[in-house]
PDB file of C-alpha atoms in Angstrom:
ATOM      1  CA  MET A 280      17.153  39.858   2.536  1.00 63.00           C
ATOM      2  CA  LEU A 281      14.881  37.176   1.054  1.00 64.00           C
ATOM      3  CA  GLN A 282      17.913  35.156   0.077  1.00 68.00           C
ATOM      4  CA  GLN A 283      19.122  35.231   3.689  1.00 67.00           C
ATOM      5  CA  ILE A 284      15.701  34.235   4.969  1.00 65.00           C
ATOM      6  CA  PHE A 285      15.479  31.256   2.612  1.00 67.00           C
ATOM      7  CA  SER A 286      19.086  30.197   3.146  1.00 69.00           C
ATOM      8  CA  HIS A 287      18.590  30.127   6.931  1.00 68.00           C
ATOM      9  CA  THR A 288      15.479  27.984   6.647  1.00 70.00           C
ATOM     10  CA  PRO A 289      16.152  24.422   7.870  1.00 71.00           C
ATOM     11  CA  LEU A 290      15.832  21.670   5.255  1.00 78.00           C
ATOM     12  CA  TYR A 291      13.084  19.877   7.194  1.00 83.00           C
ATOM     13  CA  VAL A 292      10.827  22.904   6.616  1.00 81.00           C
ATOM     14  CA  TRP A 293      10.994  22.323   2.857  1.00 86.00           C
ATOM     15  CA  ALA A 294      10.277  18.617   3.398  1.00 89.00           C
ATOM     16  CA  ILE A 295       7.152  19.548   5.381  1.00 86.00           C
ATOM     17  CA  LEU A 296       6.114  21.893   2.574  1.00 86.00           C
ATOM     18  CA  GLY A 297       6.524  19.095   0.021  1.00 92.00           C
ATOM     19  CA  PHE A 298       4.464  16.699   2.142  1.00 89.00           C
ATOM     20  CA  LEU A 299       1.683  19.259   2.575  1.00 86.00           C
ATOM     21  CA  VAL A 300       1.549  20.022  -1.146  1.00 92.00           C
ATOM     22  CA  TYR A 301       1.419  16.294  -1.922  1.00 92.00           C
ATOM     23  CA  ARG A 302      -1.448  15.715   0.538  1.00 85.00           C
ATOM     24  CA  GLY A 303      -3.266  18.818  -0.684  1.00 87.00           C
ATOM     25  CA  VAL A 304      -3.138  17.664  -4.294  1.00 92.00           C
ATOM     26  CA  LEU A 305      -4.419  14.227  -3.194  1.00 87.00           C
ATOM     27  CA  ALA A 306      -7.338  15.919  -1.429  1.00 84.00           C
ATOM     28  CA  SER A 307      -8.275  17.692  -4.651  1.00 90.00           C
ATOM     29  CA  ARG A 308      -9.523  14.420  -6.128  1.00 92.00           C
ATOM     30  CA  ALA A 309     -12.563  12.412  -5.081  1.00 90.00           C
ATOM     31  CA  ARG A 310     -11.285   9.261  -3.444  1.00 90.00           C
ATOM     32  CA  GLU A 311     -11.856   6.613  -0.848  1.00 93.00           C
ATOM     33  CA  VAL A 312      -9.880   7.179   2.342  1.00 91.00           C
ATOM     34  CA  THR A 313      -9.617   5.035   5.452  1.00 94.00           C
ATOM     35  CA  LEU A 314     -10.542   6.756   8.694  1.00 93.00           C
ATOM     36  CA  ARG A 315      -6.969   6.275   9.908  1.00 93.00           C
ATOM     37  CA  LYS A 316      -5.488   8.117   6.899  1.00 91.00           C
ATOM     38  CA  LEU A 317      -8.166  10.775   7.186  1.00 90.00           C
ATOM     39  CA  CYS A 318      -6.733  11.680  10.614  1.00 93.00           C
ATOM     40  CA  ILE A 319      -3.184  12.337   9.337  1.00 89.00           C
ATOM     41  CA  ILE A 320      -3.559  15.899   8.064  1.00 85.00           C
ATOM     42  CA  PRO A 321      -5.672  17.215  10.960  1.00 91.00           C
ATOM     43  CA  ILE A 322      -3.100  15.783  13.390  1.00 92.00           C
ATOM     44  CA  VAL A 323      -0.166  17.226  11.401  1.00 85.00           C
ATOM     45  CA  MET A 324      -1.907  20.612  11.202  1.00 83.00           C
ATOM     46  CA  LEU A 325      -2.697  20.489  14.916  1.00 90.00           C
ATOM     47  CA  ALA A 326       0.957  19.708  15.675  1.00 88.00           C
ATOM     48  CA  LEU A 327       2.208  22.521  13.414  1.00 82.00           C
ATOM     49  CA  SER A 328      -0.261  24.940  14.935  1.00 87.00           C
ATOM     50  CA  LEU A 329       0.507  24.092  18.551  1.00 90.00           C
ATOM     51  CA  SER A 330       4.246  24.009  17.885  1.00 88.00           C
ATOM     52  CA  GLY A 331       3.915  27.471  16.369  1.00 85.00           C
ATOM     53  CA  VAL A 332       2.126  28.759  19.457  1.00 92.00           C
ATOM     54  CA  HIS A 333       4.488  27.069  21.912  1.00 92.00           C
ATOM     55  CA  GLY A 334       7.671  27.862  20.024  1.00 89.00           C
ATOM     56  CA  SER A 335       6.801  31.500  19.482  1.00 90.00           C
ATOM     57  CA  PHE A 336       4.800  32.504  22.541  1.00 93.00           C
ATOM     58  CA  GLY A 337       4.680  29.636  25.039  1.00 92.00           C
ATOM     59  CA  PHE A 338       1.534  28.235  26.594  1.00 92.00           C
ATOM     60  CA  ASP A 339       1.033  30.981  29.135  1.00 88.00           C
ATOM     61  CA  GLY A 340      -0.778  34.287  28.930  1.00 90.00           C
ATOM     62  CA  VAL A 341      -3.184  35.054  26.109  1.00 95.00           C
ATOM     63  CA  ALA A 342      -1.710  32.591  23.576  1.00 95.00           C
ATOM     64  CA  PRO A 343      -3.516  29.359  24.573  1.00 95.00           C
ATOM     65  CA  PHE A 344      -6.835  31.155  25.101  1.00 96.00           C
ATOM     66  CA  ALA A 345      -6.699  32.841  21.702  1.00 97.00           C
ATOM     67  CA  TRP A 346      -5.734  29.512  20.115  1.00 96.00           C
ATOM     68  CA  ALA A 347      -8.629  27.674  21.823  1.00 96.00           C
ATOM     69  CA  ILE A 348     -11.173  30.308  20.761  1.00 97.00           C
ATOM     70  CA  GLY A 349      -9.894  30.104  17.190  1.00 97.00           C
ATOM     71  CA  ALA A 350      -9.976  26.301  17.235  1.00 96.00           C
ATOM     72  CA  LEU A 351     -13.562  26.204  18.479  1.00 97.00           C
ATOM     73  CA  ALA A 352     -14.660  28.786  15.914  1.00 98.00           C
ATOM     74  CA  GLY A 353     -12.859  26.949  13.089  1.00 96.00           C
ATOM     75  CA  ALA A 354     -14.293  23.577  14.118  1.00 96.00           C
ATOM     76  CA  ALA A 355     -17.823  24.986  14.295  1.00 97.00           C
ATOM     77  CA  LEU A 356     -17.403  26.616  10.891  1.00 96.00           C
ATOM     78  CA  ALA A 357     -16.054  23.440   9.283  1.00 95.00           C
ATOM     79  CA  TRP A 358     -18.817  21.348  10.855  1.00 95.00           C
ATOM     80  CA  THR A 359     -21.407  23.718   9.406  1.00 94.00           C
ATOM     81  CA  LEU A 360     -19.837  24.013   5.950  1.00 92.00           C
ATOM     82  CA  THR A 361     -18.965  20.346   5.413  1.00 88.00           C
ATOM     83  CA  ASP A 362     -21.707  18.896   3.229  1.00 87.00           C
ATOM     84  CA  ALA A 363     -22.506  15.568   4.879  1.00 87.00           C
ATOM     85  CA  ARG A 364     -24.509  14.503   1.810  1.00 88.00           C
ATOM     86  CA  LYS A 365     -21.300  14.351  -0.230  1.00 90.00           C
ATOM     87  CA  ILE A 366     -19.589  11.955   2.190  1.00 90.00           C
ATOM     88  CA  VAL A 367     -20.218   8.273   1.578  1.00 92.00           C
ATOM     89  CA  ALA A 368     -19.384   5.959   4.463  1.00 92.00           C
ATOM     90  CA  ILE A 369     -18.082   2.482   3.672  1.00 91.00           C
ATOM     91  CA  PRO A 370     -18.174   0.668   7.047  1.00 90.00           C
ATOM     92  CA  GLU A 371     -17.018  -2.662   5.548  1.00 90.00           C
ATOM     93  CA  ARG A 372     -13.637  -1.099   4.778  1.00 91.00           C
ATOM     94  CA  ILE A 373     -13.601   1.453   7.633  1.00 91.00           C
ATOM     95  CA  SER A 374     -13.381   4.212   5.044  1.00 93.00           C
ATOM     96  CA  VAL A 375     -15.278   7.047   3.424  1.00 93.00           C
ATOM     97  CA  GLN A 376     -15.612   8.320  -0.120  1.00 92.00           C
ATOM     98  CA  ARG A 377     -14.947  12.065  -0.090  1.00 87.00           C
ATOM     99  CA  PRO A 378     -15.381  14.583  -2.855  1.00 87.00           C
ATOM    100  CA  GLY A 379     -12.284  16.322  -4.118  1.00 88.00           C
ATOM    101  CA  SER A 380     -11.552  19.848  -2.952  1.00 87.00           C
ATOM    102  CA  TRP A 381      -8.713  22.340  -3.223  1.00 92.00           C
ATOM    103  CA  VAL A 382      -9.688  23.848   0.141  1.00 88.00           C
ATOM    104  CA  PRO A 383      -7.388  21.543   2.185  1.00 86.00           C
ATOM    105  CA  LEU A 384      -4.385  22.570   0.067  1.00 91.00           C
ATOM    106  CA  ILE A 385      -5.262  26.245   0.480  1.00 91.00           C
ATOM    107  CA  LEU A 386      -5.613  25.811   4.246  1.00 87.00           C
ATOM    108  CA  MET A 387      -2.375  23.829   4.546  1.00 86.00           C
ATOM    109  CA  MET A 388      -0.450  26.419   2.557  1.00 90.00           C
ATOM    110  CA  SER A 389      -2.032  29.180   4.661  1.00 89.00           C
ATOM    111  CA  ILE A 390      -0.882  27.563   7.910  1.00 84.00           C
ATOM    112  CA  PHE A 391       2.565  26.859   6.482  1.00 86.00           C
ATOM    113  CA  CYS A 392       3.013  30.405   5.151  1.00 88.00           C
ATOM    114  CA  MET A 393       1.689  31.948   8.329  1.00 89.00           C
ATOM    115  CA  LYS A 394       3.971  29.843  10.528  1.00 86.00           C
ATOM    116  CA  TYR A 395       6.902  30.751   8.278  1.00 87.00           C
ATOM    117  CA  ALA A 396       6.001  34.470   8.291  1.00 90.00           C
ATOM    118  CA  VAL A 397       5.624  34.496  12.080  1.00 91.00           C
ATOM    119  CA  ALA A 398       9.032  32.807  12.487  1.00 87.00           C
ATOM    120  CA  VAL A 399      10.662  35.355  10.172  1.00 88.00           C
ATOM    121  CA  THR A 400       8.893  38.265  11.887  1.00 93.00           C
ATOM    122  CA  LEU A 401      10.029  37.098  15.315  1.00 93.00           C
ATOM    123  CA  ALA A 402      13.590  36.573  14.054  1.00 89.00           C
ATOM    124  CA  ILE A 403      13.625  40.164  12.782  1.00 90.00           C
ATOM    125  CA  ALA A 404      11.630  41.731  15.656  1.00 95.00           C
ATOM    126  CA  PRO A 405      11.820  39.455  18.733  1.00 94.00           C
ATOM    127  CA  ALA A 406       9.889  41.946  20.891  1.00 95.00           C
ATOM    128  CA  TYR A 407       6.690  40.910  19.084  1.00 96.00           C
ATOM    129  CA  ALA A 408       6.839  37.631  21.019  1.00 93.00           C
ATOM    130  CA  HIS A 409       5.612  39.634  24.032  1.00 94.00           C
ATOM    131  CA  ALA A 410       3.148  41.955  22.259  1.00 95.00           C
ATOM    132  CA  THR A 411      -0.446  40.942  22.936  1.00 95.00           C
ATOM    133  CA  GLY A 412      -1.526  42.791  19.777  1.00 96.00           C
ATOM    134  CA  PHE A 413       0.623  40.359  17.773  1.00 96.00           C
ATOM    135  CA  ILE A 414       0.164  37.219  19.876  1.00 96.00           C
ATOM    136  CA  ALA A 415      -3.647  37.216  20.018  1.00 97.00           C
ATOM    137  CA  PRO A 416      -4.411  37.395  16.273  1.00 96.00           C
ATOM    138  CA  VAL A 417      -1.617  34.963  15.385  1.00 95.00           C
ATOM    139  CA  CYS A 418      -2.787  32.374  17.935  1.00 96.00           C
ATOM    140  CA  LEU A 419      -6.418  32.946  16.974  1.00 96.00           C
ATOM    141  CA  ALA A 420      -5.533  32.247  13.337  1.00 95.00           C
ATOM    142  CA  TYR A 421      -3.439  29.172  14.232  1.00 93.00           C
ATOM    143  CA  GLY A 422      -6.362  27.841  16.245  1.00 95.00           C
ATOM    144  CA  CYS A 423      -8.884  28.610  13.524  1.00 95.00           C
ATOM    145  CA  PHE A 424      -6.864  26.765  10.889  1.00 92.00           C
ATOM    146  CA  SER A 425      -6.512  23.731  13.154  1.00 92.00           C
ATOM    147  CA  GLY A 426     -10.192  23.895  14.035  1.00 95.00           C
ATOM    148  CA  LEU A 427     -11.162  23.858  10.364  1.00 94.00           C
ATOM    149  CA  PHE A 428      -9.301  20.587   9.850  1.00 91.00           C
ATOM    150  CA  LEU A 429     -10.587  19.061  13.082  1.00 95.00           C
ATOM    151  CA  GLY A 430     -14.188  20.149  12.444  1.00 95.00           C
ATOM    152  CA  GLY A 431     -14.134  18.634   8.958  1.00 92.00           C
ATOM    153  CA  LEU A 432     -12.724  15.406  10.389  1.00 94.00           C
ATOM    154  CA  LEU A 433     -15.330  15.305  13.162  1.00 95.00           C
ATOM    155  CA  ARG A 434     -18.158  15.886  10.674  1.00 94.00           C
ATOM    156  CA  THR A 435     -16.879  13.083   8.445  1.00 93.00           C
ATOM    157  CA  VAL A 436     -16.535  10.715  11.413  1.00 94.00           C
ATOM    158  CA  ALA A 437     -20.075  11.644  12.512  1.00 94.00           C
ATOM    159  CA  VAL A 438     -21.415  10.724   9.062  1.00 92.00           C
ATOM    160  CA  TYR A 439     -19.471   7.461   9.178  1.00 92.00           C
ATOM    161  CA  ARG A 440     -20.781   6.625  12.666  1.00 92.00           C
ATOM    162  CA  ALA A 441     -24.366   7.427  11.683  1.00 90.00           C
ATOM    163  CA  VAL A 442     -24.170   5.068   8.710  1.00 88.00           C
ATOM    164  CA  GLN A 443     -22.418   2.444  10.810  1.00 83.00           C
ATOM    165  CA  MET A 444     -25.113   2.650  13.513  1.00 83.00           C
ATOM    166  CA  GLU A 445     -27.875   2.627  10.894  1.00 80.00           C
ATOM    167  CA  GLY A 446     -26.424  -0.556   9.409  1.00 70.00           C
ATOM    168  CA  TRP A 447     -26.100  -2.093  12.868  1.00 61.00           C
ATOM    169  CA  GLY A 448     -29.742  -1.241  13.597  1.00 51.00           C
ATOM    170  CA  GLN A 449     -30.881  -2.843  10.333  1.00 49.00           C
ATOM    171  CA  THR A 450     -28.866  -5.957  11.061  1.00 39.00           C
ATOM    172  CA  ARG A 451     -30.365  -6.176  14.537  1.00 34.00           C
ATOM    173  CA  ARG A 452     -33.892  -5.592  13.215  1.00 34.00           C
ATOM    174  CA  GLY A 453     -33.305  -8.150  10.490  1.00 34.00           C
ATOM    175  CA  ASN A 454     -32.335 -10.770  13.077  1.00 34.00           C
ATOM    176  CA  ALA A 455     -35.197  -9.989  15.472  1.00 35.00           C
ATOM    177  CA  PRO A 456     -37.924 -12.601  15.871  1.00 36.00           C
ATOM    178  CA  GLN A 457     -41.116 -11.839  13.955  1.00 35.00           C
TER     179      GLN A 457
END
């Protein structure tokens, strides 16, 4: 049965897995990242999450509400848990220095595995696509995973903006007449 499942998996799914592993390993090391590149994974995770909801359950009924609740909860959790003191903003290069962490890889693999498991489950038991007891927790989890990435991104951008504004204020004060 596993052989059939894997053999019926489209090749692009394995390419996505490879990309996510690559990005997760990169995130495990402290490094400087531009704000633009910092947005890539949250956007990819958001797209995977929403495509999972839409493709499996559609955007009607309980699915979008469960997803939104999960996303808000995940974003709030990530905002709270992201240690702003470990993020160093570098406004001159529109980048930040972030500490390394294996958490992004774990989260990416969790979303990937969950999306894969849901697809397999629905292929085996299509009736689950209409079972609220299945839809609600799946969409809640999809939303939570996306929210974790988005909340971490928002916290990092907030740190960057605060440093940027602080530097702007010092420049303005430094140029003010005495």
